[in-house]
PDB file of C-alpha atoms in Angstrom:
ATOM      1  CA  UNK A   1     -85.946  51.577-108.158  1.00 41.00           C
ATOM      2  CA  UNK A   2     -83.172  52.060-107.851  1.00 45.00           C
ATOM      3  CA  UNK A   3     -80.035  54.190-110.383  1.00 46.00           C
ATOM      4  CA  UNK A   4     -76.635  53.333-112.160  1.00 46.00           C
ATOM      5  CA  UNK A   5     -74.462  56.024-112.781  1.00 46.00           C
ATOM      6  CA  UNK A   6     -74.133  56.014-116.730  1.00 51.00           C
ATOM      7  CA  UNK A   7     -70.314  54.839-116.589  1.00 69.00           C
ATOM      8  CA  UNK A   8     -70.573  52.041-114.569  1.00 82.00           C
ATOM      9  CA  UNK A   9     -69.614  49.762-117.003  1.00 89.00           C
ATOM     10  CA  UNK A  10     -71.485  47.300-117.973  1.00 94.00           C
ATOM     11  CA  UNK A  11     -70.734  42.968-118.207  1.00 96.00           C
ATOM     12  CA  UNK A  12     -71.938  41.235-121.220  1.00 97.00           C
ATOM     13  CA  UNK A  13     -71.166  36.818-121.736  1.00 96.00           C
ATOM     14  CA  UNK A  14     -70.668  35.085-124.872  1.00 96.00           C
ATOM     15  CA  UNK A  15     -71.950  32.050-125.834  1.00 95.00           C
ATOM     16  CA  UNK A  16     -70.217  29.062-125.233  1.00 93.00           C
ATOM     17  CA  UNK A  17     -67.350  28.321-128.416  1.00 92.00           C
ATOM     18  CA  UNK A  18     -65.062  25.210-128.425  1.00 90.00           C
ATOM     19  CA  UNK A  19     -62.063  25.849-125.823  1.00 89.00           C
ATOM     20  CA  UNK A  20     -59.098  26.782-128.029  1.00 85.00           C
ATOM     21  CA  UNK A  21     -56.740  25.676-125.877  1.00 87.00           C
ATOM     22  CA  UNK A  22     -58.365  21.880-123.739  1.00 89.00           C
ATOM     23  CA  UNK A  23     -60.133  19.479-126.208  1.00 85.00           C
ATOM     24  CA  UNK A  24     -63.628  18.339-124.977  1.00 86.00           C
ATOM     25  CA  UNK A  25     -63.938  22.471-122.986  1.00 89.00           C
ATOM     26  CA  UNK A  26     -66.290  25.074-124.479  1.00 92.00           C
ATOM     27  CA  UNK A  27     -64.975  28.307-122.649  1.00 93.00           C
ATOM     28  CA  UNK A  28     -66.834  31.777-122.503  1.00 96.00           C
ATOM     29  CA  UNK A  29     -66.825  34.992-121.511  1.00 97.00           C
ATOM     30  CA  UNK A  30     -67.517  37.923-119.994  1.00 97.00           C
ATOM     31  CA  UNK A  31     -66.186  41.574-121.776  1.00 97.00           C
ATOM     32  CA  UNK A  32     -66.904  44.636-121.086  1.00 97.00           C
ATOM     33  CA  UNK A  33     -65.717  48.295-123.254  1.00 96.00           C
ATOM     34  CA  UNK A  34     -62.522  50.273-122.019  1.00 96.00           C
ATOM     35  CA  UNK A  35     -64.005  53.642-123.138  1.00 95.00           C
ATOM     36  CA  UNK A  36     -64.368  57.098-121.612  1.00 94.00           C
ATOM     37  CA  UNK A  37     -61.447  58.739-119.642  1.00 94.00           C
ATOM     38  CA  UNK A  38     -62.099  55.771-116.725  1.00 94.00           C
ATOM     39  CA  UNK A  39     -60.599  53.623-119.498  1.00 96.00           C
ATOM     40  CA  UNK A  40     -57.084  53.872-118.037  1.00 96.00           C
ATOM     41  CA  UNK A  41     -57.818  53.169-114.597  1.00 96.00           C
ATOM     42  CA  UNK A  42     -59.908  50.846-115.753  1.00 97.00           C
ATOM     43  CA  UNK A  43     -57.863  48.604-117.125  1.00 97.00           C
ATOM     44  CA  UNK A  44     -55.857  48.624-114.030  1.00 97.00           C
ATOM     45  CA  UNK A  45     -58.316  47.358-112.147  1.00 97.00           C
ATOM     46  CA  UNK A  46     -59.967  44.706-114.696  1.00 97.00           C
ATOM     47  CA  UNK A  47     -55.991  43.755-114.768  1.00 97.00           C
ATOM     48  CA  UNK A  48     -55.369  42.947-111.651  1.00 97.00           C
ATOM     49  CA  UNK A  49     -58.349  40.776-111.391  1.00 97.00           C
ATOM     50  CA  UNK A  50     -57.998  38.520-114.386  1.00 97.00           C
ATOM     51  CA  UNK A  51     -58.794  40.074-117.424  1.00 98.00           C
ATOM     52  CA  UNK A  52     -57.117  40.745-120.679  1.00 97.00           C
ATOM     53  CA  UNK A  53     -57.331  43.557-123.217  1.00 96.00           C
ATOM     54  CA  UNK A  54     -58.580  43.172-126.772  1.00 94.00           C
ATOM     55  CA  UNK A  55     -58.825  46.983-128.563  1.00 93.00           C
ATOM     56  CA  UNK A  56     -61.001  48.085-126.200  1.00 95.00           C
ATOM     57  CA  UNK A  57     -62.762  44.867-125.584  1.00 96.00           C
ATOM     58  CA  UNK A  58     -61.603  43.729-121.689  1.00 97.00           C
ATOM     59  CA  UNK A  59     -62.866  39.615-120.909  1.00 97.00           C
ATOM     60  CA  UNK A  60     -61.391  36.772-118.917  1.00 97.00           C
ATOM     61  CA  UNK A  61     -63.299  33.372-119.467  1.00 96.00           C
ATOM     62  CA  UNK A  62     -65.483  32.075-117.262  1.00 96.00           C
ATOM     63  CA  UNK A  63     -66.455  28.819-118.150  1.00 94.00           C
ATOM     64  CA  UNK A  64     -69.129  27.075-116.264  1.00 88.00           C
ATOM     65  CA  UNK A  65     -67.165  23.710-115.901  1.00 88.00           C
ATOM     66  CA  UNK A  66     -63.331  24.281-115.872  1.00 92.00           C
ATOM     67  CA  UNK A  67     -61.331  27.178-114.737  1.00 92.00           C
ATOM     68  CA  UNK A  68     -58.029  25.999-116.183  1.00 94.00           C
ATOM     69  CA  UNK A  69     -56.996  29.353-117.259  1.00 95.00           C
ATOM     70  CA  UNK A  70     -54.715  31.116-114.585  1.00 96.00           C
ATOM     71  CA  UNK A  71     -53.848  35.046-114.578  1.00 97.00           C
ATOM     72  CA  UNK A  72     -50.408  35.054-114.686  1.00 97.00           C
ATOM     73  CA  UNK A  73     -47.611  37.913-113.609  1.00 98.00           C
ATOM     74  CA  UNK A  74     -43.733  38.403-113.123  1.00 98.00           C
ATOM     75  CA  UNK A  75     -42.489  39.511-109.685  1.00 98.00           C
ATOM     76  CA  UNK A  76     -40.169  41.554-111.900  1.00 98.00           C
ATOM     77  CA  UNK A  77     -38.288  43.331-109.064  1.00 97.00           C
ATOM     78  CA  UNK A  78     -37.280  39.697-108.326  1.00 97.00           C
ATOM     79  CA  UNK A  79     -36.831  38.265-111.145  1.00 97.00           C
ATOM     80  CA  UNK A  80     -32.588  36.999-112.072  1.00 96.00           C
ATOM     81  CA  UNK A  81     -32.549  34.828-115.946  1.00 97.00           C
ATOM     82  CA  UNK A  82     -32.292  31.553-115.880  1.00 96.00           C
ATOM     83  CA  UNK A  83     -28.500  29.563-117.819  1.00 97.00           C
ATOM     84  CA  UNK A  84     -31.233  28.852-120.265  1.00 97.00           C
ATOM     85  CA  UNK A  85     -32.144  32.790-121.121  1.00 98.00           C
ATOM     86  CA  UNK A  86     -29.189  34.416-120.091  1.00 98.00           C
ATOM     87  CA  UNK A  87     -28.223  32.852-123.613  1.00 98.00           C
ATOM     88  CA  UNK A  88     -31.248  34.084-125.159  1.00 98.00           C
ATOM     89  CA  UNK A  89     -29.886  37.365-124.046  1.00 98.00           C
ATOM     90  CA  UNK A  90     -26.953  37.367-125.672  1.00 98.00           C
ATOM     91  CA  UNK A  91     -28.060  35.374-128.410  1.00 97.00           C
ATOM     92  CA  UNK A  92     -30.850  38.790-129.122  1.00 98.00           C
ATOM     93  CA  UNK A  93     -27.805  41.646-128.044  1.00 96.00           C
ATOM     94  CA  UNK A  94     -27.815  42.458-131.476  1.00 95.00           C
ATOM     95  CA  UNK A  95     -31.623  43.831-130.898  1.00 97.00           C
ATOM     96  CA  UNK A  96     -33.439  47.002-129.629  1.00 96.00           C
ATOM     97  CA  UNK A  97     -36.214  47.394-129.099  1.00 97.00           C
ATOM     98  CA  UNK A  98     -37.694  50.955-129.202  1.00 96.00           C
ATOM     99  CA  UNK A  99     -41.545  52.628-127.374  1.00 96.00           C
ATOM    100  CA  UNK A 100     -43.243  54.527-129.485  1.00 96.00           C
ATOM    101  CA  UNK A 101     -46.733  55.591-129.609  1.00 96.00           C
ATOM    102  CA  UNK A 102     -50.494  52.805-130.555  1.00 96.00           C
ATOM    103  CA  UNK A 103     -49.601  53.018-134.444  1.00 96.00           C
ATOM    104  CA  UNK A 104     -50.160  50.441-137.713  1.00 97.00           C
ATOM    105  CA  UNK A 105     -47.981  49.681-139.792  1.00 97.00           C
ATOM    106  CA  UNK A 106     -47.621  47.830-142.892  1.00 96.00           C
ATOM    107  CA  UNK A 107     -43.626  46.534-142.278  1.00 97.00           C
ATOM    108  CA  UNK A 108     -45.368  45.490-138.434  1.00 98.00           C
ATOM    109  CA  UNK A 109     -48.739  44.190-140.668  1.00 97.00           C
ATOM    110  CA  UNK A 110     -46.424  42.287-143.513  1.00 97.00           C
ATOM    111  CA  UNK A 111     -44.110  40.488-140.429  1.00 97.00           C
ATOM    112  CA  UNK A 112     -48.195  40.100-138.797  1.00 96.00           C
ATOM    113  CA  UNK A 113     -49.301  38.373-141.362  1.00 95.00           C
ATOM    114  CA  UNK A 114     -45.695  35.930-141.820  1.00 95.00           C
ATOM    115  CA  UNK A 115     -46.296  35.325-137.817  1.00 95.00           C
ATOM    116  CA  UNK A 116     -49.209  33.836-138.148  1.00 93.00           C
ATOM    117  CA  UNK A 117     -48.759  31.999-141.562  1.00 91.00           C
ATOM    118  CA  UNK A 118     -46.150  30.151-140.080  1.00 88.00           C
ATOM    119  CA  UNK A 119     -47.297  30.075-136.638  1.00 80.00           C
ATOM    120  CA  UNK A 120     -51.364  29.540-135.705  1.00 70.00           C
ATOM    121  CA  UNK A 121     -51.775  29.310-138.917  1.00 61.00           C
ATOM    122  CA  UNK A 122     -55.711  27.807-138.127  1.00 68.00           C
ATOM    123  CA  UNK A 123     -56.170  29.671-135.972  1.00 65.00           C
ATOM    124  CA  UNK A 124     -58.878  32.508-135.035  1.00 66.00           C
ATOM    125  CA  UNK A 125     -56.274  35.105-135.823  1.00 77.00           C
ATOM    126  CA  UNK A 126     -56.240  34.054-139.259  1.00 70.00           C
ATOM    127  CA  UNK A 127     -58.232  36.176-140.849  1.00 81.00           C
ATOM    128  CA  UNK A 128     -57.511  39.601-139.319  1.00 89.00           C
ATOM    129  CA  UNK A 129     -57.031  41.910-142.631  1.00 92.00           C
ATOM    130  CA  UNK A 130     -55.160  45.147-142.353  1.00 94.00           C
ATOM    131  CA  UNK A 131     -57.808  47.169-141.513  1.00 95.00           C
ATOM    132  CA  UNK A 132     -58.633  44.372-137.958  1.00 95.00           C
ATOM    133  CA  UNK A 133     -54.940  45.340-137.548  1.00 95.00           C
ATOM    134  CA  UNK A 134     -55.134  48.896-137.727  1.00 96.00           C
ATOM    135  CA  UNK A 135     -57.589  48.775-135.184  1.00 94.00           C
ATOM    136  CA  UNK A 136     -55.700  46.080-132.872  1.00 95.00           C
ATOM    137  CA  UNK A 137     -53.372  48.046-131.953  1.00 96.00           C
ATOM    138  CA  UNK A 138     -54.756  51.808-132.421  1.00 94.00           C
ATOM    139  CA  UNK A 139     -58.581  51.069-130.493  1.00 93.00           C
ATOM    140  CA  UNK A 140     -57.731  52.157-127.638  1.00 94.00           C
ATOM    141  CA  UNK A 141     -57.876  54.588-124.244  1.00 95.00           C
ATOM    142  CA  UNK A 142     -55.285  53.568-121.961  1.00 96.00           C
ATOM    143  CA  UNK A 143     -51.995  53.651-122.204  1.00 96.00           C
ATOM    144  CA  UNK A 144     -50.441  50.934-124.797  1.00 97.00           C
ATOM    145  CA  UNK A 145     -47.693  51.543-126.912  1.00 97.00           C
ATOM    146  CA  UNK A 146     -46.160  49.483-129.826  1.00 98.00           C
ATOM    147  CA  UNK A 147     -41.993  47.991-129.302  1.00 98.00           C
ATOM    148  CA  UNK A 148     -40.111  47.490-132.249  1.00 98.00           C
ATOM    149  CA  UNK A 149     -37.520  45.203-132.181  1.00 98.00           C
ATOM    150  CA  UNK A 150     -34.481  45.930-134.699  1.00 96.00           C
ATOM    151  CA  UNK A 151     -30.837  44.974-134.738  1.00 93.00           C
ATOM    152  CA  UNK A 152     -28.335  47.145-133.775  1.00 90.00           C
ATOM    153  CA  UNK A 153     -27.424  50.290-136.483  1.00 84.00           C
ATOM    154  CA  UNK A 154     -24.069  52.179-135.985  1.00 82.00           C
ATOM    155  CA  UNK A 155     -25.351  54.838-134.641  1.00 81.00           C
ATOM    156  CA  UNK A 156     -27.796  53.523-131.258  1.00 77.00           C
ATOM    157  CA  UNK A 157     -26.095  54.537-129.112  1.00 76.00           C
ATOM    158  CA  UNK A 158     -26.859  58.424-130.382  1.00 68.00           C
ATOM    159  CA  UNK A 159     -30.215  57.692-130.973  1.00 79.00           C
ATOM    160  CA  UNK A 160     -31.553  54.873-128.963  1.00 77.00           C
ATOM    161  CA  UNK A 161     -32.830  52.746-132.147  1.00 82.00           C
ATOM    162  CA  UNK A 162     -32.487  49.715-133.991  1.00 81.00           C
ATOM    163  CA  UNK A 163     -32.125  50.030-137.876  1.00 87.00           C
ATOM    164  CA  UNK A 164     -32.840  47.751-140.049  1.00 89.00           C
ATOM    165  CA  UNK A 165     -34.321  45.059-141.091  1.00 92.00           C
ATOM    166  CA  UNK A 166     -38.228  44.992-137.957  1.00 96.00           C
ATOM    167  CA  UNK A 167     -37.594  41.569-136.462  1.00 97.00           C
ATOM    168  CA  UNK A 168     -40.348  41.435-133.802  1.00 98.00           C
ATOM    169  CA  UNK A 169     -43.190  43.828-132.355  1.00 98.00           C
ATOM    170  CA  UNK A 170     -44.941  43.746-128.745  1.00 98.00           C
ATOM    171  CA  UNK A 171     -48.222  46.002-127.987  1.00 98.00           C
ATOM    172  CA  UNK A 172     -48.076  46.422-124.380  1.00 98.00           C
ATOM    173  CA  UNK A 173     -50.256  48.226-121.407  1.00 98.00           C
ATOM    174  CA  UNK A 174     -48.592  50.599-119.089  1.00 97.00           C
ATOM    175  CA  UNK A 175     -50.266  50.156-115.937  1.00 97.00           C
ATOM    176  CA  UNK A 176     -49.913  51.814-112.061  1.00 96.00           C
ATOM    177  CA  UNK A 177     -48.274  48.259-111.016  1.00 97.00           C
ATOM    178  CA  UNK A 178     -46.298  46.725-114.959  1.00 98.00           C
ATOM    179  CA  UNK A 179     -46.651  46.319-118.202  1.00 98.00           C
ATOM    180  CA  UNK A 180     -48.806  43.966-119.013  1.00 98.00           C
ATOM    181  CA  UNK A 181     -48.483  41.763-122.620  1.00 98.00           C
ATOM    182  CA  UNK A 182     -51.193  42.139-125.096  1.00 97.00           C
ATOM    183  CA  UNK A 183     -50.015  40.745-127.749  1.00 96.00           C
ATOM    184  CA  UNK A 184     -46.354  39.681-129.958  1.00 97.00           C
ATOM    185  CA  UNK A 185     -45.381  38.668-132.710  1.00 97.00           C
ATOM    186  CA  UNK A 186     -41.803  37.702-134.583  1.00 97.00           C
ATOM    187  CA  UNK A 187     -40.253  36.861-137.494  1.00 97.00           C
ATOM    188  CA  UNK A 188     -40.210  33.198-137.733  1.00 95.00           C
ATOM    189  CA  UNK A 189     -37.302  33.546-140.256  1.00 95.00           C
ATOM    190  CA  UNK A 190     -35.577  34.065-137.232  1.00 95.00           C
ATOM    191  CA  UNK A 191     -36.776  30.649-134.633  1.00 92.00           C
ATOM    192  CA  UNK A 192     -32.648  30.347-133.626  1.00 95.00           C
ATOM    193  CA  UNK A 193     -33.022  33.741-131.773  1.00 97.00           C
ATOM    194  CA  UNK A 194     -36.270  32.052-129.267  1.00 97.00           C
ATOM    195  CA  UNK A 195     -37.611  35.424-129.938  1.00 98.00           C
ATOM    196  CA  UNK A 196     -40.884  34.394-127.866  1.00 96.00           C
ATOM    197  CA  UNK A 197     -38.602  34.422-124.712  1.00 97.00           C
ATOM    198  CA  UNK A 198     -36.735  37.236-125.061  1.00 98.00           C
ATOM    199  CA  UNK A 199     -39.481  40.146-125.746  1.00 98.00           C
ATOM    200  CA  UNK A 200     -40.577  38.335-121.861  1.00 98.00           C
ATOM    201  CA  UNK A 201     -36.585  39.307-120.758  1.00 98.00           C
ATOM    202  CA  UNK A 202     -36.728  43.153-122.402  1.00 98.00           C
ATOM    203  CA  UNK A 203     -40.364  43.319-120.491  1.00 98.00           C
ATOM    204  CA  UNK A 204     -39.071  42.149-117.166  1.00 98.00           C
ATOM    205  CA  UNK A 205     -36.035  45.065-117.716  1.00 98.00           C
ATOM    206  CA  UNK A 206     -37.938  47.960-118.758  1.00 98.00           C
ATOM    207  CA  UNK A 207     -40.360  47.636-116.201  1.00 98.00           C
ATOM    208  CA  UNK A 208     -37.916  47.385-113.090  1.00 98.00           C
ATOM    209  CA  UNK A 209     -36.201  50.049-114.858  1.00 97.00           C
ATOM    210  CA  UNK A 210     -39.084  52.804-114.008  1.00 97.00           C
ATOM    211  CA  UNK A 211     -40.029  50.364-110.583  1.00 97.00           C
ATOM    212  CA  UNK A 212     -43.127  48.841-111.387  1.00 98.00           C
ATOM    213  CA  UNK A 213     -43.325  45.719-110.153  1.00 98.00           C
ATOM    214  CA  UNK A 214     -44.804  42.957-112.537  1.00 98.00           C
ATOM    215  CA  UNK A 215     -45.130  42.068-115.828  1.00 98.00           C
ATOM    216  CA  UNK A 216     -48.590  40.437-117.239  1.00 98.00           C
ATOM    217  CA  UNK A 217     -48.640  36.818-119.205  1.00 97.00           C
ATOM    218  CA  UNK A 218     -51.845  36.958-120.017  1.00 96.00           C
ATOM    219  CA  UNK A 219     -53.296  33.191-118.556  1.00 96.00           C
ATOM    220  CA  UNK A 220     -51.768  29.455-117.860  1.00 95.00           C
ATOM    221  CA  UNK A 221     -53.156  26.296-118.864  1.00 94.00           C
ATOM    222  CA  UNK A 222     -52.237  24.138-116.796  1.00 89.00           C
ATOM    223  CA  UNK A 223     -52.239  20.489-119.887  1.00 83.00           C
ATOM    224  CA  UNK A 224     -51.207  23.486-123.321  1.00 85.00           C
ATOM    225  CA  UNK A 225     -48.080  23.247-124.919  1.00 86.00           C
ATOM    226  CA  UNK A 226     -49.056  26.495-125.793  1.00 84.00           C
ATOM    227  CA  UNK A 227     -48.816  28.024-122.908  1.00 88.00           C
ATOM    228  CA  UNK A 228     -46.175  25.987-120.786  1.00 90.00           C
ATOM    229  CA  UNK A 229     -43.344  28.763-121.720  1.00 93.00           C
ATOM    230  CA  UNK A 230     -45.036  30.870-118.979  1.00 95.00           C
ATOM    231  CA  UNK A 231     -44.083  29.456-115.868  1.00 94.00           C
ATOM    232  CA  UNK A 232     -40.290  29.031-116.896  1.00 95.00           C
ATOM    233  CA  UNK A 233     -40.780  32.818-115.537  1.00 97.00           C
ATOM    234  CA  UNK A 234     -39.646  33.232-111.990  1.00 96.00           C
ATOM    235  CA  UNK A 235     -40.634  33.509-109.708  1.00 97.00           C
ATOM    236  CA  UNK A 236     -44.350  34.525-110.733  1.00 97.00           C
ATOM    237  CA  UNK A 237     -48.082  34.883-109.123  1.00 98.00           C
ATOM    238  CA  UNK A 238     -51.158  33.532-110.167  1.00 97.00           C
ATOM    239  CA  UNK A 239     -53.524  34.961-109.493  1.00 97.00           C
ATOM    240  CA  UNK A 240     -56.002  31.875-107.143  1.00 95.00           C
ATOM    241  CA  UNK A 241     -59.584  32.197-105.306  1.00 92.00           C
ATOM    242  CA  UNK A 242     -57.596  34.271-102.486  1.00 94.00           C
ATOM    243  CA  UNK A 243     -55.948  36.374-104.684  1.00 96.00           C
ATOM    244  CA  UNK A 244     -52.895  36.874-106.068  1.00 97.00           C
ATOM    245  CA  UNK A 245     -50.771  34.012-104.823  1.00 96.00           C
ATOM    246  CA  UNK A 246     -46.794  32.911-105.331  1.00 96.00           C
ATOM    247  CA  UNK A 247     -45.843  29.613-107.207  1.00 87.00           C
ATOM    248  CA  UNK A 248     -43.842  27.833-108.591  1.00 75.00           C
ATOM    249  CA  UNK A 249     -44.979  25.428-110.958  1.00 65.00           C
ATOM    250  CA  UNK A 250     -42.060  24.342-114.131  1.00 51.00           C
ATOM    251  CA  UNK A 251     -39.476  24.810-111.574  1.00 43.00           C
TER     252      UNK A 251
END
């Protein structure tokens, strides 16, 4: 009988459930645990293979009759913002993003709850408690950080930190070949800033500044309005059956 090493990751399959993106579809996911000293390398490998991370779980769609979910990554070194994206950058020039160790705070949770209430009140995360949020942020064995965005203060050029009210937050994994945006949220009262777009643009800059070629955005689903924004960041690659391929959808 073949003996498998105990450190080999074990994969599991969820039961079918209602798809949150496409009507009349059922979703299933294959998942494994990211724990121990090998977790960062495994997270890199699985993310490059189309998985996403949530706390200490890596998962990807494994639907029986649908292949609509496509992994997307921006080619950071080649990226040039469009005219509308340049306007978003100018609109948010008063913000400073500061990266910290992945530790939750009550201020983050208050913003998180406000975001969910206004943007995703019917979603599966709407009932998350402060303990659930803390687990999402700090239950990680991989190289992750939390980036807080605040308005620029009079001494930000010295401290490198923003000051005042928390406007947006991004939970981000640093991988060998890029940055993976695990989850982000922002103040719904600041809708005029287009903060969702701004956070992605900022991550492209951060990746480029440290010489990493990719920003991973998770899944794009053709036909889903929730996911349409992801293809606005060109050039990008999509994970296809033959591997990562340059794609110009949305140009």
